[in-house]
PDB file of C-alpha atoms and ligand atoms in Angstrom:
ATOM      1  CA  MET A 777       0.000   0.000   0.000  1.00 76.00           C
ATOM      2  CA  PRO A 778       1.399   3.403  -0.945  1.00 93.00           C
ATOM      3  CA  ILE A 779       2.284   5.917   1.737  1.00 97.00           C
ATOM      4  CA  GLU A 780       0.454   9.054   0.711  1.00 98.00           C
ATOM      5  CA  GLN A 781      -0.093  12.573   1.958  1.00 98.00           C
ATOM      6  CA  THR A 782      -3.438  14.349   1.777  1.00 98.00           C
ATOM      7  CA  LEU A 783      -4.772  17.760   2.710  1.00 98.00           C
ATOM      8  CA  SER A 784      -7.478  18.050   5.351  1.00 98.00           C
ATOM      9  CA  MET A 785      -9.282  21.155   6.578  1.00 98.00           C
ATOM     10  CA  ILE A 786     -11.668  21.359   9.501  1.00 98.00           C
ATOM     11  CA  LYS A 787     -14.063  23.937   8.067  1.00 98.00           C
ATOM     12  CA  PRO A 788     -15.313  27.019   9.939  1.00 98.00           C
ATOM     13  CA  ASP A 789     -18.442  25.164  11.133  1.00 98.00           C
ATOM     14  CA  GLY A 790     -16.341  22.334  12.577  1.00 98.00           C
ATOM     15  CA  VAL A 791     -14.128  24.787  14.435  1.00 98.00           C
ATOM     16  CA  ALA A 792     -17.109  26.846  15.668  1.00 98.00           C
ATOM     17  CA  ARG A 793     -18.903  23.723  16.889  1.00 98.00           C
ATOM     18  CA  GLY A 794     -15.923  22.563  18.934  1.00 98.00           C
ATOM     19  CA  LEU A 795     -15.171  19.488  16.838  1.00 98.00           C
ATOM     20  CA  ILE A 796     -11.411  19.948  16.342  1.00 98.00           C
ATOM     21  CA  GLY A 797     -10.453  17.408  19.011  1.00 98.00           C
ATOM     22  CA  ASP A 798     -12.975  14.822  17.884  1.00 98.00           C
ATOM     23  CA  VAL A 799     -11.899  15.045  14.243  1.00 98.00           C
ATOM     24  CA  ILE A 800      -8.176  14.935  14.970  1.00 98.00           C
ATOM     25  CA  GLY A 801      -8.749  12.026  17.358  1.00 98.00           C
ATOM     26  CA  ARG A 802     -10.382  10.036  14.576  1.00 98.00           C
ATOM     27  CA  PHE A 803      -7.427  10.629  12.257  1.00 98.00           C
ATOM     28  CA  GLU A 804      -4.919   9.605  14.897  1.00 98.00           C
ATOM     29  CA  LYS A 805      -6.855   6.517  15.954  1.00 98.00           C
ATOM     30  CA  HIS A 806      -7.006   5.363  12.332  1.00 97.00           C
ATOM     31  CA  GLY A 807      -3.269   5.663  11.925  1.00 97.00           C
ATOM     32  CA  LEU A 808      -3.093   8.880   9.921  1.00 98.00           C
ATOM     33  CA  LYS A 809      -0.080  10.880  11.032  1.00 98.00           C
ATOM     34  CA  ILE A 810      -0.377  14.645  11.293  1.00 98.00           C
ATOM     35  CA  ARG A 811       2.682  15.951   9.451  1.00 98.00           C
ATOM     36  CA  ALA A 812       1.706  19.640   9.571  1.00 97.00           C
ATOM     37  CA  MET A 813      -1.155  21.546  11.158  1.00 98.00           C
ATOM     38  CA  LYS A 814      -2.213  25.167  11.509  1.00 97.00           C
ATOM     39  CA  MET A 815      -5.274  27.175  12.475  1.00 98.00           C
ATOM     40  CA  LEU A 816      -5.739  29.985  10.001  1.00 97.00           C
ATOM     41  CA  HIS A 817      -8.367  32.197   8.410  1.00 97.00           C
ATOM     42  CA  LEU A 818      -8.548  32.032   4.609  1.00 97.00           C
ATOM     43  CA  SER A 819      -9.260  35.210   2.677  1.00 97.00           C
ATOM     44  CA  LEU A 820     -12.072  35.058   0.129  1.00 98.00           C
ATOM     45  CA  GLU A 821      -9.433  35.184  -2.590  1.00 97.00           C
ATOM     46  CA  GLN A 822      -7.579  32.199  -1.093  1.00 97.00           C
ATOM     47  CA  ALA A 823     -10.812  30.214  -0.734  1.00 98.00           C
ATOM     48  CA  ARG A 824     -11.691  30.974  -4.368  1.00 98.00           C
ATOM     49  CA  ALA A 825      -8.232  29.837  -5.515  1.00 97.00           C
ATOM     50  CA  PHE A 826      -8.437  26.661  -3.431  1.00 98.00           C
ATOM     51  CA  TYR A 827     -11.872  25.698  -4.835  1.00 98.00           C
ATOM     52  CA  ALA A 828     -11.199  26.965  -8.393  1.00 97.00           C
ATOM     53  CA  VAL A 829     -12.190  23.551  -9.774  1.00 97.00           C
ATOM     54  CA  HIS A 830     -15.774  24.377  -8.696  1.00 98.00           C
ATOM     55  CA  LYS A 831     -15.908  27.916 -10.061  1.00 98.00           C
ATOM     56  CA  GLU A 832     -18.748  27.197 -12.501  1.00 98.00           C
ATOM     57  CA  ARG A 833     -20.899  25.473  -9.895  1.00 98.00           C
ATOM     58  CA  PRO A 834     -23.961  27.215  -8.433  1.00 98.00           C
ATOM     59  CA  PHE A 835     -22.638  26.783  -4.888  1.00 98.00           C
ATOM     60  CA  PHE A 836     -19.216  28.368  -5.578  1.00 98.00           C
ATOM     61  CA  ASP A 837     -19.969  31.773  -4.025  1.00 98.00           C
ATOM     62  CA  SER A 838     -21.665  30.384  -0.930  1.00 98.00           C
ATOM     63  CA  LEU A 839     -18.898  27.787  -0.495  1.00 98.00           C
ATOM     64  CA  THR A 840     -16.043  30.281  -0.729  1.00 98.00           C
ATOM     65  CA  THR A 841     -17.804  32.905   1.418  1.00 98.00           C
ATOM     66  CA  PHE A 842     -18.397  30.223   4.032  1.00 98.00           C
ATOM     67  CA  MET A 843     -14.813  28.920   3.869  1.00 98.00           C
ATOM     68  CA  SER A 844     -13.489  32.435   4.498  1.00 98.00           C
ATOM     69  CA  SER A 845     -16.023  33.225   7.251  1.00 98.00           C
ATOM     70  CA  GLY A 846     -13.940  32.036  10.209  1.00 98.00           C
ATOM     71  CA  PRO A 847     -10.912  30.054  11.299  1.00 98.00           C
ATOM     72  CA  ILE A 848     -10.145  26.642   9.871  1.00 98.00           C
ATOM     73  CA  VAL A 849      -7.619  23.987  10.863  1.00 98.00           C
ATOM     74  CA  ALA A 850      -5.506  22.844   7.912  1.00 98.00           C
ATOM     75  CA  MET A 851      -3.512  19.621   8.147  1.00 98.00           C
ATOM     76  CA  ILE A 852      -1.277  17.427   6.055  1.00 98.00           C
ATOM     77  CA  LEU A 853      -2.119  13.806   6.901  1.00 98.00           C
ATOM     78  CA  GLU A 854       0.136  10.921   5.987  1.00 98.00           C
ATOM     79  CA  GLY A 855      -0.305   7.159   5.958  1.00 98.00           C
ATOM     80  CA  ASN A 856      -1.056   4.075   3.904  1.00 97.00           C
ATOM     81  CA  ASN A 857      -3.697   5.036   1.337  1.00 98.00           C
ATOM     82  CA  ALA A 858      -4.163   8.270   3.266  1.00 98.00           C
ATOM     83  CA  ILE A 859      -6.259   9.916   0.550  1.00 98.00           C
ATOM     84  CA  GLN A 860      -8.935   7.211   0.508  1.00 98.00           C
ATOM     85  CA  VAL A 861      -8.722   6.488   4.246  1.00 98.00           C
ATOM     86  CA  ASN A 862      -9.390  10.171   4.930  1.00 98.00           C
ATOM     87  CA  ARG A 863     -12.302  10.279   2.467  1.00 98.00           C
ATOM     88  CA  ASP A 864     -13.788   7.198   4.137  1.00 98.00           C
ATOM     89  CA  LEU A 865     -13.494   8.792   7.582  1.00 98.00           C
ATOM     90  CA  MET A 866     -15.135  11.977   6.233  1.00 98.00           C
ATOM     91  CA  GLY A 867     -18.225  10.359   4.711  1.00 98.00           C
ATOM     92  CA  ALA A 868     -20.264  11.441   1.698  1.00 98.00           C
ATOM     93  CA  THR A 869     -20.420  15.071   0.548  1.00 98.00           C
ATOM     94  CA  ASP A 870     -24.232  15.065   0.825  1.00 98.00           C
ATOM     95  CA  TYR A 871     -24.862  14.898   4.564  1.00 97.00           C
ATOM     96  CA  ARG A 872     -28.029  12.852   3.987  1.00 97.00           C
ATOM     97  CA  LYS A 873     -25.918  10.099   2.395  1.00 98.00           C
ATOM     98  CA  ALA A 874     -23.056  10.224   4.897  1.00 98.00           C
ATOM     99  CA  ALA A 875     -22.981   6.980   6.895  1.00 98.00           C
ATOM    100  CA  PRO A 876     -23.219   7.032  10.693  1.00 98.00           C
ATOM    101  CA  GLY A 877     -19.744   6.707  12.141  1.00 98.00           C
ATOM    102  CA  THR A 878     -18.247   9.057   9.572  1.00 98.00           C
ATOM    103  CA  ILE A 879     -17.421  12.659  10.468  1.00 98.00           C
ATOM    104  CA  ARG A 880     -20.132  14.053   8.213  1.00 98.00           C
ATOM    105  CA  GLY A 881     -22.554  11.282   9.106  1.00 98.00           C
ATOM    106  CA  ASP A 882     -22.180  12.052  12.774  1.00 98.00           C
ATOM    107  CA  PHE A 883     -22.172  15.862  12.641  1.00 98.00           C
ATOM    108  CA  ALA A 884     -23.211  17.480   9.337  1.00 98.00           C
ATOM    109  CA  GLN A 885     -26.685  18.967   9.047  1.00 95.00           C
ATOM    110  CA  GLN A 886     -26.312  20.677   5.644  1.00 96.00           C
ATOM    111  CA  THR A 887     -24.255  19.819   2.546  1.00 97.00           C
ATOM    112  CA  GLY A 888     -22.872  23.354   2.522  1.00 97.00           C
ATOM    113  CA  ARG A 889     -21.832  23.017   6.191  1.00 97.00           C
ATOM    114  CA  ASN A 890     -20.189  19.627   6.186  1.00 98.00           C
ATOM    115  CA  ILE A 891     -17.406  20.072   8.742  1.00 98.00           C
ATOM    116  CA  ILE A 892     -14.444  18.780   6.815  1.00 98.00           C
ATOM    117  CA  HIS A 893     -12.517  18.935   3.557  1.00 98.00           C
ATOM    118  CA  GLY A 894     -10.230  16.210   2.212  1.00 98.00           C
ATOM    119  CA  SER A 895      -8.359  15.889  -1.071  1.00 98.00           C
ATOM    120  CA  ASP A 896     -10.222  13.566  -3.453  1.00 98.00           C
ATOM    121  CA  SER A 897      -7.328  12.160  -5.553  1.00 98.00           C
ATOM    122  CA  PRO A 898      -3.526  12.041  -5.686  1.00 98.00           C
ATOM    123  CA  GLU A 899      -3.600  14.972  -8.151  1.00 98.00           C
ATOM    124  CA  SER A 900      -5.795  17.098  -5.849  1.00 98.00           C
ATOM    125  CA  ALA A 901      -3.695  16.187  -2.818  1.00 98.00           C
ATOM    126  CA  LYS A 902      -0.530  17.319  -4.584  1.00 98.00           C
ATOM    127  CA  ARG A 903      -2.121  20.544  -5.811  1.00 98.00           C
ATOM    128  CA  GLU A 904      -3.748  21.396  -2.463  1.00 98.00           C
ATOM    129  CA  ILE A 905      -0.644  20.667  -0.389  1.00 98.00           C
ATOM    130  CA  GLU A 906       1.463  22.749  -2.768  1.00 97.00           C
ATOM    131  CA  LEU A 907      -1.033  25.614  -2.568  1.00 96.00           C
ATOM    132  CA  PHE A 908      -0.780  25.734   1.217  1.00 96.00           C
ATOM    133  CA  ARG A 909       2.979  25.244   1.183  1.00 94.00           C
ATOM    134  CA  ALA A 910       3.485  27.979  -1.435  1.00 91.00           C
ATOM    135  CA  GLN A 911       1.551  30.450   0.692  1.00 85.00           C
ATOM    136  CA  GLY A 912       3.688  29.521   3.685  1.00 85.00           C
ATOM    137  CA  LYS A 913       0.564  28.378   5.487  1.00 87.00           C
ATOM    138  CA  LEU A 914       1.631  24.864   6.419  1.00 93.00           C
TER     139      LEU A 914
HETATM  140  P1  DAT B 486     -16.200  17.162  -1.119  1.00 50.42           P
HETATM  141  O1  DAT B 486     -16.028  18.242  -0.091  1.00 50.42           O
HETATM  142  O2  DAT B 486     -16.864  15.942  -0.551  1.00 50.42           O
HETATM  143  O3  DAT B 486     -14.934  16.839  -1.862  1.00 50.42           O
HETATM  144  P2  DAT B 486     -17.048  18.596  -3.500  1.00 50.42           P
HETATM  145  O4  DAT B 486     -15.613  18.758  -3.818  1.00 50.42           O
HETATM  146  O5  DAT B 486     -17.953  18.042  -4.562  1.00 50.42           O
HETATM  147  O6  DAT B 486     -17.252  17.717  -2.193  1.00 50.42           O
HETATM  148  O7  DAT B 486     -17.651  20.004  -3.080  1.00 50.42           O
HETATM  149  C1  DAT B 486     -16.905  20.874  -2.275  1.00 50.42           C
HETATM  150  C2  DAT B 486     -17.801  21.461  -1.225  1.00 50.42           C
HETATM  151  O8  DAT B 486     -18.806  22.266  -1.848  1.00 50.42           O
HETATM  152  C3  DAT B 486     -18.586  20.438  -0.399  1.00 50.42           C
HETATM  153  O9  DAT B 486     -17.835  19.926   0.674  1.00 50.42           O
HETATM  154  C4  DAT B 486     -19.735  21.269   0.072  1.00 50.42           C
HETATM  155  C5  DAT B 486     -20.012  22.175  -1.115  1.00 50.42           C
HETATM  156  N1  DAT B 486     -21.056  21.588  -1.979  1.00 50.42           N
HETATM  157  C6  DAT B 486     -20.904  20.557  -2.841  1.00 50.42           C
HETATM  158  N2  DAT B 486     -22.066  20.248  -3.438  1.00 50.42           N
HETATM  159  C7  DAT B 486     -22.979  21.114  -2.942  1.00 50.42           C
HETATM  160  C8  DAT B 486     -24.366  21.319  -3.142  1.00 50.42           C
HETATM  161  N3  DAT B 486     -25.063  20.576  -3.994  1.00 50.42           N
HETATM  162  N4  DAT B 486     -24.973  22.312  -2.424  1.00 50.42           N
HETATM  163  C9  DAT B 486     -24.273  23.074  -1.571  1.00 50.42           C
HETATM  164  N5  DAT B 486     -22.960  22.936  -1.330  1.00 50.42           N
HETATM  165  C10 DAT B 486     -22.319  21.975  -1.998  1.00 50.42           C
HETATM  166 MG1   MG B 487     -13.835  17.978  -3.163  1.00 50.42          MG
END
C-alpha cells in the first residue's frame, strides 16, 4: 500500500462547533499521522483559488464565502492510502448520504456546512498541499 499525503481542513463550522479534538482524534486513531497543522483564516481570494475547480458550480460563491467566514484547521495527513482512508473517515459530501460513524454522518446537518474537507485524488492532494505550502501556510 502506498504511503500518501493528503490535505485536510476542519471547516469554519467544525471549528465553531468545537469538533477539532474529535476530528483529529479520529485521524490519529485510524493511523493517519499529522505531518503539519495550523489554524488559520482564509481570505475570500484564497478560498476561491483553493476551490477553483468548482468555479462554474452554483454553490461556488456560498462555499467560498463560508470557507473564508472564520478560522479553519488545515492539516497534512500521511499514511497508507491516506487519501482514501481520509475520504472514508469523512463520509459522503451530501450529509443525507453520509454513513453514521463518519465525520459528516455524525455531525453534518447541511451539505454546505459539512465540517471537513479532504483531497479527493492524488492529483488534488498534490495541488492542495502545494497551494498551502506555497503560501507559507503549512
Ligand atoms: P467534497 O467536499 O466531498 O470533496 P465537492 O468537492 O464536490 O465535495 O464540493 C466541495 C464542497 O462544496 C462540499 O464539501 C460542500 C459544497 N457543496 C458541494 N455540493 C454542494 C451542493 N449541492 N450544495 C451546496 N454545497 C455543496
Ligand atoms: Mg472535493
